[in-house]
Amino acid sequence: MWYNTKVTKMLGIDYPIMQGPFGGGLSSVELVAIVSNEGGLGGYGAYTLSPQEIVEADNKIRAATNKPYNINLWVSDNDTPTGTVSDEQYEQAKKIFKPYFDEAGIALPEKPAPFISRFENQVQVILDIRPRVFSFMFGVPSADILEQCRKSGIKTIGAATTADEALVLEDAGVDMIIASGFEAGGHRPSFLAPAEQSTTGSFVLLQLIKEKVKTPVIAAGGIANGRGVVAALTLGADAAQIGTAFLACDESGALPVHKQMLFSDAAKYTTLTRAFTGRLGRGISNRLIKDLTGKEKQFLPFPLQTTFMSSLRKAALDQQKLDMVLFWGGQIAPILKHKKASLLMRSLIEETTEIMRTSHEQNLSI
Ligand SMILES: Cc1cc2nc3c(=O)[nH]c(=O)nc-3n(C[C@H](O)[C@H](O)[C@H](O)COP(=O)(O)O)c2cc1C
């Protein structure tokens, strides 16, 4: 059967369908539990949480499901060697963003406070709470951390945007690799070449990675229905990770207006941009992104750009100036149908089963 794959066996789940974790407060315990309870693998993005908050989220997930689930962190969570930027960099950013703060009638923010990486403390919690699955992006945890995961029975999943990154993940001994295609919503998790040079589409990337590695591969990016799951499995994936379609469901942590945008005509156009966080990510195109294309050198590095933009985001949302807010989403958004995560899960399973059955029958009759 299509649902017996290396990934389902390794994780002890019924179907090779994973709900992509969402960082930045967009994950929810309810969504994780629904997907896991329906036989897939729910995922919780925790990279902005404190260690204590991760423990609390984990306790809530355990209370809501006794099935396997995934907690996700960012290995590299800072693009500034010192955690801060020079006054000159800050002045340059102020200059290009001033018209938008003026339009929203709010003051330009102070220079963001120095950022201190959180990963080491966060990962310690993962080792303590031992979720069945620990997935990560933006790099590879140290050999020591991966060894501790192996000893504790935590399965590891790393994200690759190129075949070279997949090889590095395999050499490090991760259990599964996500092939993260450029159609995907959210950040590009590149960690070798710059993200702008790591923009292969999901189904090419999947095949390139399959040529190079023996580790089970999970396809992510542009999958939102049974056809997408079948295509991924046909090209050699052992599971599909689905983000945007779950983000749009009532149970995700996204704002109602974000979900409306994903179901609106606006979702026909998405763009990769650094304007809102300092790292390259895909969201629904807007005026600010268009205006600032070509001015990337004046943005602050991640995550200081996120901090810099936070008051503008809040004011723009309050004033309904939605063309200045980034609504994360992938290229597949215009085909989304479901608003309930359980219905999305069930339709993914039914559609995949039906397509596989029909193609099996056709093969028999040839
Ligand atoms: C809003 C948003 C936030 C995301 N945050 C993370 C994250 O923190 N960690 C991660 O590994 N993947 C993250 N992703 C990627 C998803 O888990 C998933 O791989 C991706 O959305 C799949 O592509 P799709 O959006 O085309 O379905 C995020 C995606 C979105 C849309």
Short mmCIF file of C-alpha atoms and ligand atoms in Angstrom, two decimals:
data_model
loop_
_atom_site.label_atom_id
_atom_site.label_comp_id
_atom_site.label_asym_id
_atom_site.label_seq_id
_atom_site.Cartn_x
_atom_site.Cartn_y
_atom_site.Cartn_z
CA MET A 1 0.00 0.00 0.00
CA TRP A 2 1.11 3.56 -0.75
CA TYR A 3 1.18 4.44 2.94
CA ASN A 4 3.76 1.85 3.92
CA THR A 5 6.99 3.75 3.42
CA LYS A 6 10.36 3.92 5.15
CA VAL A 7 9.18 7.08 6.90
CA THR A 8 5.91 5.64 8.21
CA LYS A 9 7.82 2.60 9.52
CA MET A 10 10.55 4.68 11.12
CA LEU A 11 8.09 7.05 12.79
CA GLY A 12 5.31 4.62 13.63
CA ILE A 13 2.67 6.69 11.84
CA ASP A 14 -0.16 5.50 9.58
CA TYR A 15 0.27 7.82 6.59
CA PRO A 16 3.35 9.49 5.04
CA ILE A 17 1.80 12.92 5.42
CA MET A 18 3.44 15.51 7.61
CA GLN A 19 2.10 18.88 8.65
CA GLY A 20 4.97 21.32 8.17
CA PRO A 21 5.95 23.08 11.38
CA PHE A 22 5.42 26.86 11.42
CA GLY A 23 7.77 29.11 13.37
CA GLY A 24 7.00 32.56 14.72
CA GLY A 25 3.85 31.70 16.66
CA LEU A 26 1.92 30.23 13.72
CA SER A 27 1.90 26.63 14.98
CA SER A 28 -0.80 25.44 17.33
CA VAL A 29 -1.16 22.50 19.69
CA GLU A 30 -4.61 21.78 18.25
CA LEU A 31 -3.32 21.53 14.68
CA VAL A 32 -0.43 19.24 15.66
CA ALA A 33 -2.78 16.97 17.61
CA ILE A 34 -5.38 16.75 14.84
CA VAL A 35 -2.83 15.78 12.20
CA SER A 36 -1.14 13.22 14.45
CA ASN A 37 -4.46 11.80 15.64
CA GLU A 38 -5.56 11.42 12.00
CA GLY A 39 -2.50 9.24 11.36
CA GLY A 40 -0.06 11.80 9.95
CA LEU A 41 2.74 13.63 11.76
CA GLY A 42 1.85 16.99 13.30
CA GLY A 43 4.69 19.51 13.57
CA TYR A 44 5.25 22.38 16.01
CA GLY A 45 7.65 25.22 15.09
CA ALA A 46 9.38 26.36 18.26
CA TYR A 47 12.34 28.47 17.16
CA THR A 48 11.04 31.70 18.73
CA LEU A 49 10.10 30.04 22.03
CA SER A 50 12.03 30.08 25.27
CA PRO A 51 13.03 26.70 26.72
CA GLN A 52 10.22 26.98 29.30
CA GLU A 53 7.67 27.78 26.56
CA ILE A 54 8.81 24.70 24.62
CA VAL A 55 8.23 22.53 27.69
CA GLU A 56 4.76 24.02 28.13
CA ALA A 57 3.84 23.50 24.46
CA ASP A 58 5.13 19.94 24.64
CA ASN A 59 3.04 19.20 27.75
CA LYS A 60 -0.06 20.48 25.95
CA ILE A 61 0.66 18.40 22.84
CA ARG A 62 1.15 15.26 24.96
CA ALA A 63 -2.18 15.92 26.63
CA ALA A 64 -3.87 16.22 23.22
CA THR A 65 -2.37 13.20 21.45
CA ASN A 66 -0.56 10.00 22.30
CA LYS A 67 0.68 9.69 18.70
CA PRO A 68 4.14 10.69 17.42
CA TYR A 69 4.68 14.40 16.66
CA ASN A 70 7.52 16.67 15.63
CA ILE A 71 9.10 19.69 17.29
CA ASN A 72 11.13 21.99 15.04
CA LEU A 73 13.98 24.43 15.68
CA TRP A 74 16.31 26.59 13.62
CA VAL A 75 19.96 25.56 14.01
CA SER A 76 21.24 28.93 12.80
CA ASP A 77 18.97 31.64 14.17
CA ASN A 78 21.17 34.71 13.70
CA ASP A 79 22.93 36.29 10.69
CA THR A 80 24.88 38.89 12.65
CA PRO A 81 28.28 37.73 13.93
CA THR A 82 27.96 40.10 16.92
CA GLY A 83 24.19 39.95 17.32
CA THR A 84 23.92 43.61 16.35
CA VAL A 85 24.53 46.04 13.46
CA SER A 86 26.48 49.27 13.08
CA ASP A 87 24.71 52.64 13.45
CA GLU A 88 25.35 53.19 9.75
CA GLN A 89 23.48 50.00 8.76
CA TYR A 90 20.62 50.98 11.04
CA GLU A 91 20.45 54.50 9.48
CA GLN A 92 20.32 52.98 5.98
CA ALA A 93 17.43 50.73 6.94
CA LYS A 94 15.60 53.66 8.53
CA LYS A 95 15.98 55.67 5.34
CA ILE A 96 14.29 53.14 3.04
CA PHE A 97 11.55 52.11 5.48
CA LYS A 98 10.70 55.65 6.73
CA PRO A 99 7.91 56.28 4.17
CA TYR A 100 6.00 53.22 5.45
CA PHE A 101 6.34 54.14 9.13
CA ASP A 102 5.22 57.70 8.18
CA GLU A 103 2.25 56.30 6.27
CA ALA A 104 1.22 54.28 9.32
CA GLY A 105 1.73 57.36 11.50
CA ILE A 106 4.21 55.70 13.84
CA ALA A 107 7.77 56.49 14.87
CA LEU A 108 10.72 54.61 13.44
CA PRO A 109 11.89 51.98 15.91
CA GLU A 110 15.01 52.23 18.02
CA LYS A 111 18.00 50.21 16.90
CA PRO A 112 17.10 46.60 17.77
CA ALA A 113 18.75 45.26 20.92
CA PRO A 114 21.57 42.74 20.29
CA PHE A 115 20.24 39.26 19.56
CA ILE A 116 21.60 36.26 21.43
CA SER A 117 21.23 32.87 19.77
CA ARG A 118 18.67 30.61 21.46
CA PHE A 119 19.38 27.30 19.75
CA GLU A 120 21.73 25.73 22.33
CA ASN A 121 19.26 26.22 25.19
CA GLN A 122 16.29 25.19 23.09
CA VAL A 123 17.91 21.96 21.91
CA GLN A 124 18.73 21.02 25.48
CA VAL A 125 15.00 21.01 26.16
CA ILE A 126 14.36 18.82 23.11
CA LEU A 127 16.84 16.28 24.52
CA ASP A 128 15.02 16.40 27.86
CA ILE A 129 11.43 16.14 26.62
CA ARG A 130 12.26 13.63 23.86
CA PRO A 131 9.60 14.16 21.20
CA ARG A 132 9.44 11.24 18.79
CA VAL A 133 10.72 13.56 16.05
CA PHE A 134 13.02 16.59 16.10
CA SER A 135 13.19 18.44 12.79
CA PHE A 136 15.38 21.43 12.11
CA MET A 137 16.29 23.86 9.41
CA PHE A 138 19.09 26.30 8.60
CA GLY A 139 21.94 23.91 9.20
CA VAL A 140 22.99 20.73 10.99
CA PRO A 141 23.20 20.28 14.77
CA SER A 142 26.56 19.18 16.18
CA ALA A 143 27.59 15.51 16.09
CA ASP A 144 27.13 15.43 19.86
CA ILE A 145 23.51 16.61 19.68
CA LEU A 146 22.70 14.12 16.89
CA GLU A 147 24.31 11.32 18.89
CA GLN A 148 22.24 12.22 21.95
CA CYS A 149 19.09 12.17 19.78
CA ARG A 150 20.02 8.70 18.50
CA LYS A 151 20.62 7.42 22.03
CA SER A 152 17.30 8.87 23.24
CA GLY A 153 15.30 7.43 20.35
CA ILE A 154 14.51 10.86 18.86
CA LYS A 155 14.29 10.64 15.06
CA THR A 156 15.92 13.59 13.29
CA ILE A 157 14.91 15.40 10.10
CA GLY A 158 17.03 18.06 8.40
CA ALA A 159 15.98 20.39 5.59
CA ALA A 160 17.86 20.73 2.28
CA THR A 161 17.38 23.20 -0.56
CA THR A 162 20.14 21.66 -2.71
CA ALA A 163 21.60 18.19 -3.28
CA ASP A 164 24.85 19.40 -1.65
CA GLU A 165 22.96 20.24 1.54
CA ALA A 166 21.28 16.81 1.46
CA LEU A 167 24.73 15.19 1.27
CA VAL A 168 25.95 17.17 4.28
CA LEU A 169 22.85 16.10 6.24
CA GLU A 170 23.35 12.46 5.24
CA ASP A 171 27.03 12.56 6.22
CA ALA A 172 26.00 13.92 9.62
CA GLY A 173 23.71 10.90 10.04
CA VAL A 174 20.25 12.49 10.16
CA ASP A 175 17.39 9.98 9.85
CA MET A 176 15.37 11.77 7.14
CA ILE A 177 15.88 14.68 4.78
CA ILE A 178 13.30 17.25 3.67
CA ALA A 179 13.68 18.31 0.02
CA SER A 180 12.45 21.87 0.38
CA GLY A 181 11.39 23.20 -3.02
CA PHE A 182 11.23 26.89 -3.84
CA GLU A 183 7.43 26.83 -4.20
CA ALA A 184 7.12 26.43 -0.43
CA GLY A 185 5.70 29.08 1.86
CA GLY A 186 7.93 30.48 4.61
CA HIS A 187 11.70 30.83 4.74
CA ARG A 188 14.14 29.08 2.40
CA PRO A 189 16.21 27.01 4.82
CA SER A 190 19.46 27.17 2.80
CA PHE A 191 22.70 26.76 4.74
CA LEU A 192 25.47 26.27 2.16
CA ALA A 193 24.94 28.56 -0.84
CA PRO A 194 22.90 31.78 -0.47
CA ALA A 195 19.13 31.17 -0.52
CA GLU A 196 18.80 33.19 -3.76
CA GLN A 197 21.02 30.61 -5.46
CA SER A 198 19.15 27.65 -3.96
CA THR A 199 15.80 27.99 -5.69
CA THR A 200 15.15 24.62 -7.31
CA GLY A 201 11.51 23.52 -7.59
CA SER A 202 10.30 20.65 -5.38
CA PHE A 203 10.07 17.90 -7.98
CA VAL A 204 13.44 18.60 -9.56
CA LEU A 205 15.08 18.95 -6.15
CA LEU A 206 13.53 15.69 -4.97
CA GLN A 207 14.98 13.81 -7.94
CA LEU A 208 18.40 15.45 -7.61
CA ILE A 209 18.54 14.55 -3.94
CA LYS A 210 17.29 10.99 -4.54
CA GLU A 211 20.19 10.49 -6.98
CA LYS A 212 22.71 11.39 -4.28
CA VAL A 213 21.49 10.03 -0.95
CA LYS A 214 20.20 6.80 0.56
CA THR A 215 18.50 8.51 3.50
CA PRO A 216 14.68 8.65 3.17
CA VAL A 217 13.56 11.90 1.57
CA ILE A 218 10.42 13.92 2.35
CA ALA A 219 9.09 16.23 -0.36
CA ALA A 220 8.01 19.73 0.72
CA GLY A 221 6.78 22.66 -1.32
CA GLY A 222 3.72 22.94 -3.54
CA ILE A 223 1.84 19.88 -2.26
CA ALA A 224 -1.75 20.42 -1.12
CA ASN A 225 -3.87 17.50 -2.37
CA GLY A 226 -3.77 13.80 -3.22
CA ARG A 227 -2.34 14.44 -6.66
CA GLY A 228 0.62 16.21 -5.08
CA VAL A 229 1.18 13.38 -2.60
CA VAL A 230 1.03 10.78 -5.39
CA ALA A 231 3.47 12.81 -7.51
CA ALA A 232 5.93 13.07 -4.62
CA LEU A 233 5.74 9.35 -3.79
CA THR A 234 6.05 8.46 -7.50
CA LEU A 235 9.25 10.49 -7.72
CA GLY A 236 10.74 8.58 -4.82
CA ALA A 237 9.72 10.54 -1.74
CA ASP A 238 8.95 8.52 1.39
CA ALA A 239 6.56 11.20 2.65
CA ALA A 240 5.13 14.61 1.79
CA GLN A 241 5.31 17.64 4.08
CA ILE A 242 2.47 20.09 3.62
CA GLY A 243 2.64 23.64 4.97
CA THR A 244 0.48 26.30 3.31
CA ALA A 245 -2.65 24.11 3.12
CA PHE A 246 -2.51 23.46 6.89
CA LEU A 247 -1.61 27.08 7.67
CA ALA A 248 -4.87 28.12 6.01
CA CYS A 249 -6.94 25.83 8.26
CA ASP A 250 -8.96 27.24 11.15
CA GLU A 251 -6.82 25.42 13.70
CA SER A 252 -3.44 26.97 12.74
CA GLY A 253 -2.01 29.87 14.73
CA ALA A 254 -2.24 32.29 11.78
CA LEU A 255 -4.46 35.38 12.13
CA PRO A 256 -7.95 35.16 10.57
CA VAL A 257 -6.97 37.87 8.06
CA HIS A 258 -3.95 35.78 7.03
CA LYS A 259 -6.22 32.80 6.33
CA GLN A 260 -8.60 35.04 4.35
CA MET A 261 -5.66 36.25 2.27
CA LEU A 262 -4.61 32.66 1.51
CA PHE A 263 -8.11 31.95 0.19
CA SER A 264 -8.33 35.24 -1.76
CA ASP A 265 -7.24 36.21 -5.26
CA ALA A 266 -4.20 37.90 -3.71
CA ALA A 267 -2.69 34.44 -3.15
CA LYS A 268 -2.25 34.00 -6.91
CA TYR A 269 0.98 35.99 -6.60
CA THR A 270 3.70 35.07 -4.15
CA THR A 271 7.28 36.35 -3.92
CA LEU A 272 10.52 35.43 -2.23
CA THR A 273 11.63 38.44 -0.19
CA ARG A 274 14.03 39.44 2.60
CA ALA A 275 12.15 42.66 3.37
CA PHE A 276 10.31 41.49 6.48
CA THR A 277 12.79 39.32 8.36
CA GLY A 278 16.20 39.67 6.70
CA ARG A 279 16.08 36.06 5.46
CA LEU A 280 14.58 34.96 2.17
CA GLY A 281 11.04 33.65 2.48
CA ARG A 282 7.92 33.25 0.39
CA GLY A 283 4.70 35.11 1.06
CA ILE A 284 1.86 36.81 -0.78
CA SER A 285 3.20 39.66 -2.94
CA ASN A 286 2.53 43.19 -1.70
CA ARG A 287 3.35 46.83 -2.39
CA LEU A 288 6.22 47.05 0.09
CA ILE A 289 7.98 44.03 -1.44
CA LYS A 290 7.62 45.47 -4.95
CA ASP A 291 8.83 48.96 -3.91
CA LEU A 292 11.90 47.62 -2.13
CA THR A 293 13.10 45.04 -4.65
CA GLY A 294 16.75 45.79 -5.41
CA LYS A 295 17.32 47.52 -2.05
CA GLU A 296 18.09 44.32 -0.12
CA LYS A 297 21.54 45.57 0.94
CA GLN A 298 19.81 48.17 3.10
CA PHE A 299 17.74 45.63 5.03
CA LEU A 300 18.98 44.53 8.45
CA PRO A 301 20.23 40.97 8.87
CA PHE A 302 18.01 38.27 10.38
CA PRO A 303 16.50 38.44 12.96
CA LEU A 304 17.02 42.18 13.52
CA GLN A 305 14.93 43.03 10.45
CA THR A 306 11.99 41.16 12.04
CA THR A 307 12.37 43.21 15.22
CA PHE A 308 12.71 46.42 13.20
CA MET A 309 9.47 45.69 11.30
CA SER A 310 7.34 44.51 14.23
CA SER A 311 5.72 47.86 15.14
CA LEU A 312 4.94 48.54 11.47
CA ARG A 313 3.33 45.12 11.15
CA LYS A 314 1.12 45.77 14.15
CA ALA A 315 0.11 49.27 13.02
CA ALA A 316 -0.55 48.14 9.44
CA LEU A 317 -2.76 45.30 10.69
CA ASP A 318 -4.65 47.65 13.03
CA GLN A 319 -5.21 50.14 10.19
CA GLN A 320 -6.02 47.47 7.57
CA LYS A 321 -3.07 48.59 5.44
CA LEU A 322 -2.61 45.01 4.31
CA ASP A 323 -0.27 45.80 1.42
CA MET A 324 2.44 46.51 3.99
CA VAL A 325 2.06 43.20 5.86
CA LEU A 326 3.74 39.96 4.81
CA PHE A 327 1.32 37.05 4.77
CA TRP A 328 3.41 33.90 4.45
CA GLY A 329 2.23 31.40 1.87
CA GLY A 330 3.41 29.13 -0.94
CA GLN A 331 2.69 29.06 -4.65
CA ILE A 332 0.06 26.31 -4.25
CA ALA A 333 -2.33 28.54 -2.25
CA PRO A 334 -4.83 29.18 -5.10
CA ILE A 335 -5.92 25.52 -5.11
CA LEU A 336 -6.66 25.32 -1.38
CA LYS A 337 -10.12 24.03 -0.46
CA HIS A 338 -10.23 22.94 3.15
CA LYS A 339 -10.62 25.03 6.27
CA LYS A 340 -10.70 22.17 8.77
CA ALA A 341 -7.45 20.30 9.33
CA SER A 342 -9.19 16.95 9.89
CA LEU A 343 -11.06 17.29 6.58
CA LEU A 344 -7.84 18.26 4.81
CA MET A 345 -6.09 15.20 6.25
CA ARG A 346 -8.94 12.87 5.32
CA SER A 347 -9.21 14.23 1.79
CA LEU A 348 -5.44 13.88 1.30
CA ILE A 349 -5.69 10.23 2.33
CA GLU A 350 -8.82 9.51 0.29
CA GLU A 351 -7.58 11.26 -2.86
CA THR A 352 -4.20 9.56 -2.70
CA THR A 353 -5.81 6.15 -2.13
CA GLU A 354 -8.21 6.69 -5.03
CA ILE A 355 -5.53 7.85 -7.50
CA MET A 356 -3.26 4.96 -6.53
CA ARG A 357 -6.14 2.46 -6.89
CA THR A 358 -7.16 3.78 -10.32
CA SER A 359 -3.65 3.75 -11.66
CA HIS A 360 -3.15 0.20 -10.34
CA GLU A 361 -6.32 -0.94 -12.13
CA GLN A 362 -5.24 0.78 -15.34
CA ASN A 363 -1.89 -0.97 -15.18
CA LEU A 364 -3.61 -4.34 -14.72
CA SER A 365 -5.85 -3.78 -17.75
CA ILE A 366 -2.95 -2.91 -20.11
C1 LIG B 1 4.36 30.48 7.75
C2 LIG B 1 5.32 29.36 7.61
C3 LIG B 1 6.26 29.15 8.60
C4 LIG B 1 7.17 28.09 8.50
N1 LIG B 1 8.07 27.90 9.51
C5 LIG B 1 8.91 26.84 9.45
C6 LIG B 1 9.80 26.57 10.52
O1 LIG B 1 9.88 27.30 11.53
N2 LIG B 1 10.60 25.48 10.41
C7 LIG B 1 10.56 24.64 9.32
O2 LIG B 1 11.31 23.66 9.27
N3 LIG B 1 9.73 24.88 8.29
C8 LIG B 1 8.90 25.95 8.33
N4 LIG B 1 8.04 26.19 7.29
C9 LIG B 1 8.02 25.26 6.14
C10 LIG B 1 6.89 24.25 6.29
O3 LIG B 1 7.08 23.46 7.41
C11 LIG B 1 6.77 23.35 5.02
O4 LIG B 1 7.95 22.64 4.77
C12 LIG B 1 6.42 24.16 3.79
O5 LIG B 1 5.41 25.11 4.08
C13 LIG B 1 5.95 23.23 2.66
O6 LIG B 1 5.62 23.93 1.50
P1 LIG B 1 4.13 24.46 1.14
O7 LIG B 1 3.95 25.70 1.94
O8 LIG B 1 4.19 24.71 -0.31
O9 LIG B 1 3.16 23.38 1.52
C14 LIG B 1 7.14 27.24 7.37
C15 LIG B 1 6.19 27.46 6.36
C16 LIG B 1 5.28 28.49 6.47
C17 LIG B 1 4.26 28.68 5.38
#
